[in-house]
PDB file of N, CA and C in Angstrom:
ATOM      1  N   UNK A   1       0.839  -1.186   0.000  1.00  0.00           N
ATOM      2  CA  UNK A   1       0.000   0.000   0.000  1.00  0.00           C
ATOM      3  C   UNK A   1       0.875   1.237   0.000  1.00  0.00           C
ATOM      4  N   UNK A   2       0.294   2.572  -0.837  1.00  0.00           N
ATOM      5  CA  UNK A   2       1.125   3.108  -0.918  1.00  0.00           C
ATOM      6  C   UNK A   2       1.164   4.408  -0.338  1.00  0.00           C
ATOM      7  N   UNK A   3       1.386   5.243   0.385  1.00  0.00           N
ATOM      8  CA  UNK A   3       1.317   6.192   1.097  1.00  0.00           C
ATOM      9  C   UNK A   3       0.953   7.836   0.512  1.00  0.00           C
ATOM     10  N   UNK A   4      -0.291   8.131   0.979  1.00  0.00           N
ATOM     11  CA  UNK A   4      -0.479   9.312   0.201  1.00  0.00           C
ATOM     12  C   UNK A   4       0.466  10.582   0.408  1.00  0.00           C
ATOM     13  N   UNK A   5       0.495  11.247  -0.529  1.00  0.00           N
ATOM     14  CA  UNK A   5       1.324  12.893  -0.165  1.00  0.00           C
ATOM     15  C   UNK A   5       0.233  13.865  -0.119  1.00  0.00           C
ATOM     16  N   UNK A   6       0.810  15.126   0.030  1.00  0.00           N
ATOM     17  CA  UNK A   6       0.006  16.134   0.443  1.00  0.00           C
ATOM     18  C   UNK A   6      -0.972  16.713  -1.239  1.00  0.00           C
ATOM     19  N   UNK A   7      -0.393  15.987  -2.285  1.00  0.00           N
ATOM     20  CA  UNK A   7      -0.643  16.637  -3.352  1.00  0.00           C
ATOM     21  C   UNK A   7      -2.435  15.753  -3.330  1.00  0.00           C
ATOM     22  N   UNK A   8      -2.137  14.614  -3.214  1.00  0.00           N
ATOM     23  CA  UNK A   8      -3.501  13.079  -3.360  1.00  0.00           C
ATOM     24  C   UNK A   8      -4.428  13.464  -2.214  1.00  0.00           C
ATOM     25  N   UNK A   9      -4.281  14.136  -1.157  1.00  0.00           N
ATOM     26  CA  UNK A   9      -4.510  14.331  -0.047  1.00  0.00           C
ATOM     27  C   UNK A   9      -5.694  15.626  -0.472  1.00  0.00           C
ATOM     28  N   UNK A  10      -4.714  16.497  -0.951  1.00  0.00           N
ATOM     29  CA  UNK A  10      -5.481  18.172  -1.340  1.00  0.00           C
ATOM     30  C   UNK A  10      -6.266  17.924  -2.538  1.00  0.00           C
ATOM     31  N   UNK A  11      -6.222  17.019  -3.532  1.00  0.00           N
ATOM     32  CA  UNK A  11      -6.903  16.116  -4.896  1.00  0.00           C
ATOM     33  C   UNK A  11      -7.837  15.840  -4.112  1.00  0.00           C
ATOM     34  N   UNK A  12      -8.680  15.209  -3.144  1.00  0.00           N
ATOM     35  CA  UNK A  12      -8.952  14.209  -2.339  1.00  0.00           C
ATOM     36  C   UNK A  12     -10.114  14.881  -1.854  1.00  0.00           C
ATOM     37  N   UNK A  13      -9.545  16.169  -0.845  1.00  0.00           N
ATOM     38  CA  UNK A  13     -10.306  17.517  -0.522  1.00  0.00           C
ATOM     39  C   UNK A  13     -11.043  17.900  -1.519  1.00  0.00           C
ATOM     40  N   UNK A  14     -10.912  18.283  -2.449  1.00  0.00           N
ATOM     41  CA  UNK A  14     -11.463  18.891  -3.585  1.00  0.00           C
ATOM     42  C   UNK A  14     -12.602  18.093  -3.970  1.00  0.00           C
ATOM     43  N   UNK A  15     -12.556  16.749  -4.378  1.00  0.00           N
ATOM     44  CA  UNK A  15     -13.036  16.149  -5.026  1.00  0.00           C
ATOM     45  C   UNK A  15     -14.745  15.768  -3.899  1.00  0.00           C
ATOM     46  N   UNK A  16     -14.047  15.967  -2.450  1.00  0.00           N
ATOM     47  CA  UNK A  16     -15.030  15.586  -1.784  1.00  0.00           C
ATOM     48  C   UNK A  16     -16.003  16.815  -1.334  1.00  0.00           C
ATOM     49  N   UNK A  17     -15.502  18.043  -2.354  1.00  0.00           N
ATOM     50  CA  UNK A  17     -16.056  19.079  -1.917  1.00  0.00           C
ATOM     51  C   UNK A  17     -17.445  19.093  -3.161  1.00  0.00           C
ATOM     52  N   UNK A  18     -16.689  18.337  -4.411  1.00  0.00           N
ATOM     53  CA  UNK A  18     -17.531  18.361  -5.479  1.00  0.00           C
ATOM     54  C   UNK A  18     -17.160  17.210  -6.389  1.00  0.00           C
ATOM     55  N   UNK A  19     -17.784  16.338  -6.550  1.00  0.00           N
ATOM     56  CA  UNK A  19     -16.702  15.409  -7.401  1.00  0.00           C
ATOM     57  C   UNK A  19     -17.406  15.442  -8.807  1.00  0.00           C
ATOM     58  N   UNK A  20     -17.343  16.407  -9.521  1.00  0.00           N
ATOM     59  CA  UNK A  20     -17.504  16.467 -10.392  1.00  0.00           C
ATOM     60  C   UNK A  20     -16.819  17.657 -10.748  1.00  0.00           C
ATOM     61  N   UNK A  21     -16.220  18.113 -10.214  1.00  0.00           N
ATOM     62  CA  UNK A  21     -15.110  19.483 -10.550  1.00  0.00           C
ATOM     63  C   UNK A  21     -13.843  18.996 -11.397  1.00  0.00           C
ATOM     64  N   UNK A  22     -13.853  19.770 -12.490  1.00  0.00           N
ATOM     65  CA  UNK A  22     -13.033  19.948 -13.398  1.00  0.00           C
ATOM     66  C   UNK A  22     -11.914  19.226 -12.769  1.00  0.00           C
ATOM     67  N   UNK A  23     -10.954  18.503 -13.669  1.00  0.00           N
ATOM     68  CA  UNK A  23      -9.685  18.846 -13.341  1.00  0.00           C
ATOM     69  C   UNK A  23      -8.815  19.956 -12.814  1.00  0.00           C
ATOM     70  N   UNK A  24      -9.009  20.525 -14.476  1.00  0.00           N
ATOM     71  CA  UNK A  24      -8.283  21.791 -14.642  1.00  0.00           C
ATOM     72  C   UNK A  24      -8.590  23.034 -13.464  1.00  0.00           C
ATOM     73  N   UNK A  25      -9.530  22.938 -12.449  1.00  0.00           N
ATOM     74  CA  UNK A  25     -10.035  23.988 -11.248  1.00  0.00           C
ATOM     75  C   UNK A  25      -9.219  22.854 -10.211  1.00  0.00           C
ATOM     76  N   UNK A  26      -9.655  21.760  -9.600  1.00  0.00           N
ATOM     77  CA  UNK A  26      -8.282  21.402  -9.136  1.00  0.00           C
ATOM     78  C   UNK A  26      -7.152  21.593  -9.668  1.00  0.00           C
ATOM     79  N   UNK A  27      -6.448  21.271 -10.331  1.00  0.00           N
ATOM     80  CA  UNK A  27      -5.178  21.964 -10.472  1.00  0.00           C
ATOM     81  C   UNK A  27      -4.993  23.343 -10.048  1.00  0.00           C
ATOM     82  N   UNK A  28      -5.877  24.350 -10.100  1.00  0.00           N
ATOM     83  CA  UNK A  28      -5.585  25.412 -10.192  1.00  0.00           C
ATOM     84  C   UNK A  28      -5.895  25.896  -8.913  1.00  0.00           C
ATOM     85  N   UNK A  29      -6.412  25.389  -8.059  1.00  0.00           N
ATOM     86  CA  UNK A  29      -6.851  25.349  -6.401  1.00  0.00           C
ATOM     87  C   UNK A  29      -5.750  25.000  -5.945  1.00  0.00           C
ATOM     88  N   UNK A  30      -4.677  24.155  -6.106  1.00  0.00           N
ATOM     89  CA  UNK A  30      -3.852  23.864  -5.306  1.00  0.00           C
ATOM     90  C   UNK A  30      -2.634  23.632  -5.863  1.00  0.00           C
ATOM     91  N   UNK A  31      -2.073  24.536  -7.188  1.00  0.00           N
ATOM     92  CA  UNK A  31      -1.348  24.716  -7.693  1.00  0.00           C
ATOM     93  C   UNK A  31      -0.308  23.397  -8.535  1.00  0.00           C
ATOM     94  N   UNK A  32      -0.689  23.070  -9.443  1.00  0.00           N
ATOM     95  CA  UNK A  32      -0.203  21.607 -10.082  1.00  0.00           C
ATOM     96  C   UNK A  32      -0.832  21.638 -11.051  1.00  0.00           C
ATOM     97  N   UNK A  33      -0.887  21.309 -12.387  1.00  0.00           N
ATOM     98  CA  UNK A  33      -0.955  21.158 -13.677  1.00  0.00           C
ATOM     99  C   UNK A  33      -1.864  19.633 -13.851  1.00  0.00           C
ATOM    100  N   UNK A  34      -2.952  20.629 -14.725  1.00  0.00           N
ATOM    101  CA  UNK A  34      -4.100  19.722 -15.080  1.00  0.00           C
ATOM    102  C   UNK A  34      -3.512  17.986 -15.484  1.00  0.00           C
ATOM    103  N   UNK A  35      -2.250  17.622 -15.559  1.00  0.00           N
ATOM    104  CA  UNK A  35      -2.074  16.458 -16.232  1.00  0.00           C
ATOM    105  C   UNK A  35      -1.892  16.038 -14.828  1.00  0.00           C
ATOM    106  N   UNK A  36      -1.148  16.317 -14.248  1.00  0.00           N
ATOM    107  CA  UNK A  36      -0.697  16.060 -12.834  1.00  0.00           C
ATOM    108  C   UNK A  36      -1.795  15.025 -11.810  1.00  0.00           C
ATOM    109  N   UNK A  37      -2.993  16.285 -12.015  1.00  0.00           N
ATOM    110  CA  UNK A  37      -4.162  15.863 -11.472  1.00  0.00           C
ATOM    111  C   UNK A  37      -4.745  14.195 -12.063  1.00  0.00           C
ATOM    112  N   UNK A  38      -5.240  14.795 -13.157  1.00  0.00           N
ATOM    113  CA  UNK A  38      -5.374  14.033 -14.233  1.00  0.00           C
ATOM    114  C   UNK A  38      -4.780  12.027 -13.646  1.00  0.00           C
ATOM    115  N   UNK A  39      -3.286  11.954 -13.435  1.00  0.00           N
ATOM    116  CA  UNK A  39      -2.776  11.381 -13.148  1.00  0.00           C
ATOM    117  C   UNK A  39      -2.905  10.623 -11.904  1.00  0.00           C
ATOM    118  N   UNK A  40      -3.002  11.205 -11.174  1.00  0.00           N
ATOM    119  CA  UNK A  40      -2.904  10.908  -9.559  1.00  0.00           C
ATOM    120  C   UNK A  40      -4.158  10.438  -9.308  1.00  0.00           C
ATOM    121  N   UNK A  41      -5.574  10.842  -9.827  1.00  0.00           N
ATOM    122  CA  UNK A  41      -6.377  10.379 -10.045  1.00  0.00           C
ATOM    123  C   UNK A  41      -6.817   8.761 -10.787  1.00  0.00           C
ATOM    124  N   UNK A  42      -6.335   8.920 -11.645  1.00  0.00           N
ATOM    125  CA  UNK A  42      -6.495   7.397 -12.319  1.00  0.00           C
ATOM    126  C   UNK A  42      -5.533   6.568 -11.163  1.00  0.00           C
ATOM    127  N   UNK A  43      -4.522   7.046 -11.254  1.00  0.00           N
ATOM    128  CA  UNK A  43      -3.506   6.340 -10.089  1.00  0.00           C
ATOM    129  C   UNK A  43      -4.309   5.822  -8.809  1.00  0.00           C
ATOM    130  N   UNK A  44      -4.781   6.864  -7.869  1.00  0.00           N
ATOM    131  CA  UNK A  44      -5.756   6.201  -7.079  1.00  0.00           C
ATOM    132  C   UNK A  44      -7.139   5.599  -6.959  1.00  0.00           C
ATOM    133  N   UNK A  45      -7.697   5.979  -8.392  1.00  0.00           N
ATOM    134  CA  UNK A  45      -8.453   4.284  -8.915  1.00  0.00           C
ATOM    135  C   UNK A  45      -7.895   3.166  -9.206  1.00  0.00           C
ATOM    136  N   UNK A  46      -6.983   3.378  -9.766  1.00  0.00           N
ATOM    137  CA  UNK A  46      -6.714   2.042 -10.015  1.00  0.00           C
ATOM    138  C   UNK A  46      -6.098   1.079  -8.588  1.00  0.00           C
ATOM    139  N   UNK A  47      -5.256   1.665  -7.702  1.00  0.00           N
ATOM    140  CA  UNK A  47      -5.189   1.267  -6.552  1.00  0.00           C
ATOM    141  C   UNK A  47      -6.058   0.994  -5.072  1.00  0.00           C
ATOM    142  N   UNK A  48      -7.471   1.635  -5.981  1.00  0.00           N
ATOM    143  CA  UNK A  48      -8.740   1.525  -5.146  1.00  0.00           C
ATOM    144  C   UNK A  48      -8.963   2.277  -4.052  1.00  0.00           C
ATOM    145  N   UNK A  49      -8.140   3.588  -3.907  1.00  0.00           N
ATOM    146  CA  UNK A  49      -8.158   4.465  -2.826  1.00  0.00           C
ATOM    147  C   UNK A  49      -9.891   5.149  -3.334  1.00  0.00           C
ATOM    148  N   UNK A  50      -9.626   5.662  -4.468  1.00  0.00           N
ATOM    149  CA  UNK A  50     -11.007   6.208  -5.009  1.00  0.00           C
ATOM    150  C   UNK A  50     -11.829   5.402  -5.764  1.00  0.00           C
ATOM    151  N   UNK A  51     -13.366   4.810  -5.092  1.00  0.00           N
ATOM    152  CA  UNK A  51     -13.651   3.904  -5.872  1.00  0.00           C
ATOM    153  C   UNK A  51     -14.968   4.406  -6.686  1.00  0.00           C
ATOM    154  N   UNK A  52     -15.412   5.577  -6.782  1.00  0.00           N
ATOM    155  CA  UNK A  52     -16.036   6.392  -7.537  1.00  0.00           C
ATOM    156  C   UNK A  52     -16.491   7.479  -6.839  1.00  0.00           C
ATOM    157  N   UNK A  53     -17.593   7.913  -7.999  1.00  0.00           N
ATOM    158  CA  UNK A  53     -17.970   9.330  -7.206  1.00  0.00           C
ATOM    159  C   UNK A  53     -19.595   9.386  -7.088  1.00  0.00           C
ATOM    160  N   UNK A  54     -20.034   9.444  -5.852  1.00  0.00           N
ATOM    161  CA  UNK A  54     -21.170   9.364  -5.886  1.00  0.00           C
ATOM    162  C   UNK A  54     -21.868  10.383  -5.176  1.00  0.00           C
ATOM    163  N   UNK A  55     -23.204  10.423  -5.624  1.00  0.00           N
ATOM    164  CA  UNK A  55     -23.911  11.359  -5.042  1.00  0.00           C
ATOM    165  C   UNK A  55     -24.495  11.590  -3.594  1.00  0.00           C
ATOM    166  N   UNK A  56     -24.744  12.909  -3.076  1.00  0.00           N
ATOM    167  CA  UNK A  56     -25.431  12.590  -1.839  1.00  0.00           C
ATOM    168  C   UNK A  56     -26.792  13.371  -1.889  1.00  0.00           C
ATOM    169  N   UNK A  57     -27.706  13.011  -1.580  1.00  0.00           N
ATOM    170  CA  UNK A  57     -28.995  13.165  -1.681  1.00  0.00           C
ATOM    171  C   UNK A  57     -29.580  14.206  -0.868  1.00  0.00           C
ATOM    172  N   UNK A  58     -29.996  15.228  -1.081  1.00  0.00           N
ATOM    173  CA  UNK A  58     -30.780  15.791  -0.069  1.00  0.00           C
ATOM    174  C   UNK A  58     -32.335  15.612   0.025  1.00  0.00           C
ATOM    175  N   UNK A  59     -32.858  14.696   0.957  1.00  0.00           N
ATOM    176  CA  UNK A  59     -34.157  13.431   1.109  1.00  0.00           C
ATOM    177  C   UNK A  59     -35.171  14.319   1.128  1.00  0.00           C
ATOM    178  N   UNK A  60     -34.943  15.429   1.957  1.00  0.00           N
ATOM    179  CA  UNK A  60     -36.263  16.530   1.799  1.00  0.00           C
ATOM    180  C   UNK A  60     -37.065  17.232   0.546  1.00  0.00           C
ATOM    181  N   UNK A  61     -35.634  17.086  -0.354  1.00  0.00           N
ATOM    182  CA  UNK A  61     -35.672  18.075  -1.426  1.00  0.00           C
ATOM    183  C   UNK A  61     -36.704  16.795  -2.461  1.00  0.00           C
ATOM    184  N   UNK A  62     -36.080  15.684  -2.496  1.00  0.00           N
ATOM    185  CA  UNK A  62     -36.882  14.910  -3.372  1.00  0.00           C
ATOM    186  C   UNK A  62     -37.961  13.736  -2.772  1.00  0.00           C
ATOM    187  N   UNK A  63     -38.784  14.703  -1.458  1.00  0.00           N
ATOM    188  CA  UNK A  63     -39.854  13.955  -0.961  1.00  0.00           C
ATOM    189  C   UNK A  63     -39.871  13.063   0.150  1.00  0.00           C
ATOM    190  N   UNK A  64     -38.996  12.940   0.714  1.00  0.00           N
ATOM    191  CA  UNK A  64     -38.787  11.615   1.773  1.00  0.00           C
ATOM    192  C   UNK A  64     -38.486  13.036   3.131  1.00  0.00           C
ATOM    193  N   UNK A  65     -39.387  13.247   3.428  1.00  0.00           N
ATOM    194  CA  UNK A  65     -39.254  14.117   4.730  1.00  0.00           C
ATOM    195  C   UNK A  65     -39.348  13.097   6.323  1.00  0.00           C
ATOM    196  N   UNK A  66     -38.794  12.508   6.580  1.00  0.00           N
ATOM    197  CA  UNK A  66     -38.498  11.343   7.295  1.00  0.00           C
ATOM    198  C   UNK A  66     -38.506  12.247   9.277  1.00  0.00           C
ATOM    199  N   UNK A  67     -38.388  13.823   9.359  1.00  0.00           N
ATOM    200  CA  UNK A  67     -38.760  14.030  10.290  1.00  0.00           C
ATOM    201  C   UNK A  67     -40.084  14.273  11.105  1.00  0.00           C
TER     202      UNK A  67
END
């Protein structure tokens, strides 16, 4: 297993802020070049750190008012 750095770490942040954000705006959030990103990304799919990106629901908004 392989030990994250601060770059996969701040990738990581981002992604969990929106995971559907550009590359190229990560890169540019935390200074590193769209390929970079690009990279480190597939890298930690394929090593299964990131195993997709999924949505989170807000239950109220689409009917399930559960309080």
């Amino acid at each position: 297993m392989e030990v994250l750095d601060e770059f996969d770490i701040n990738i990581i942040k981002e992604l969990e802020k929106d995971g559907r954000m550009a590359f190229s705006l990560i890169a540019q959030e935390i200074g590193i070049s769209n390929t970079m990103v690009h990279q480190r990304v597939a890298k930690m799919t394929e090593q299964g750190i990131l195993k997709g990106i999924k949505p989170i629901l807000d239950e109220k908004k689409i009917g399930y008012d559960w309080a």
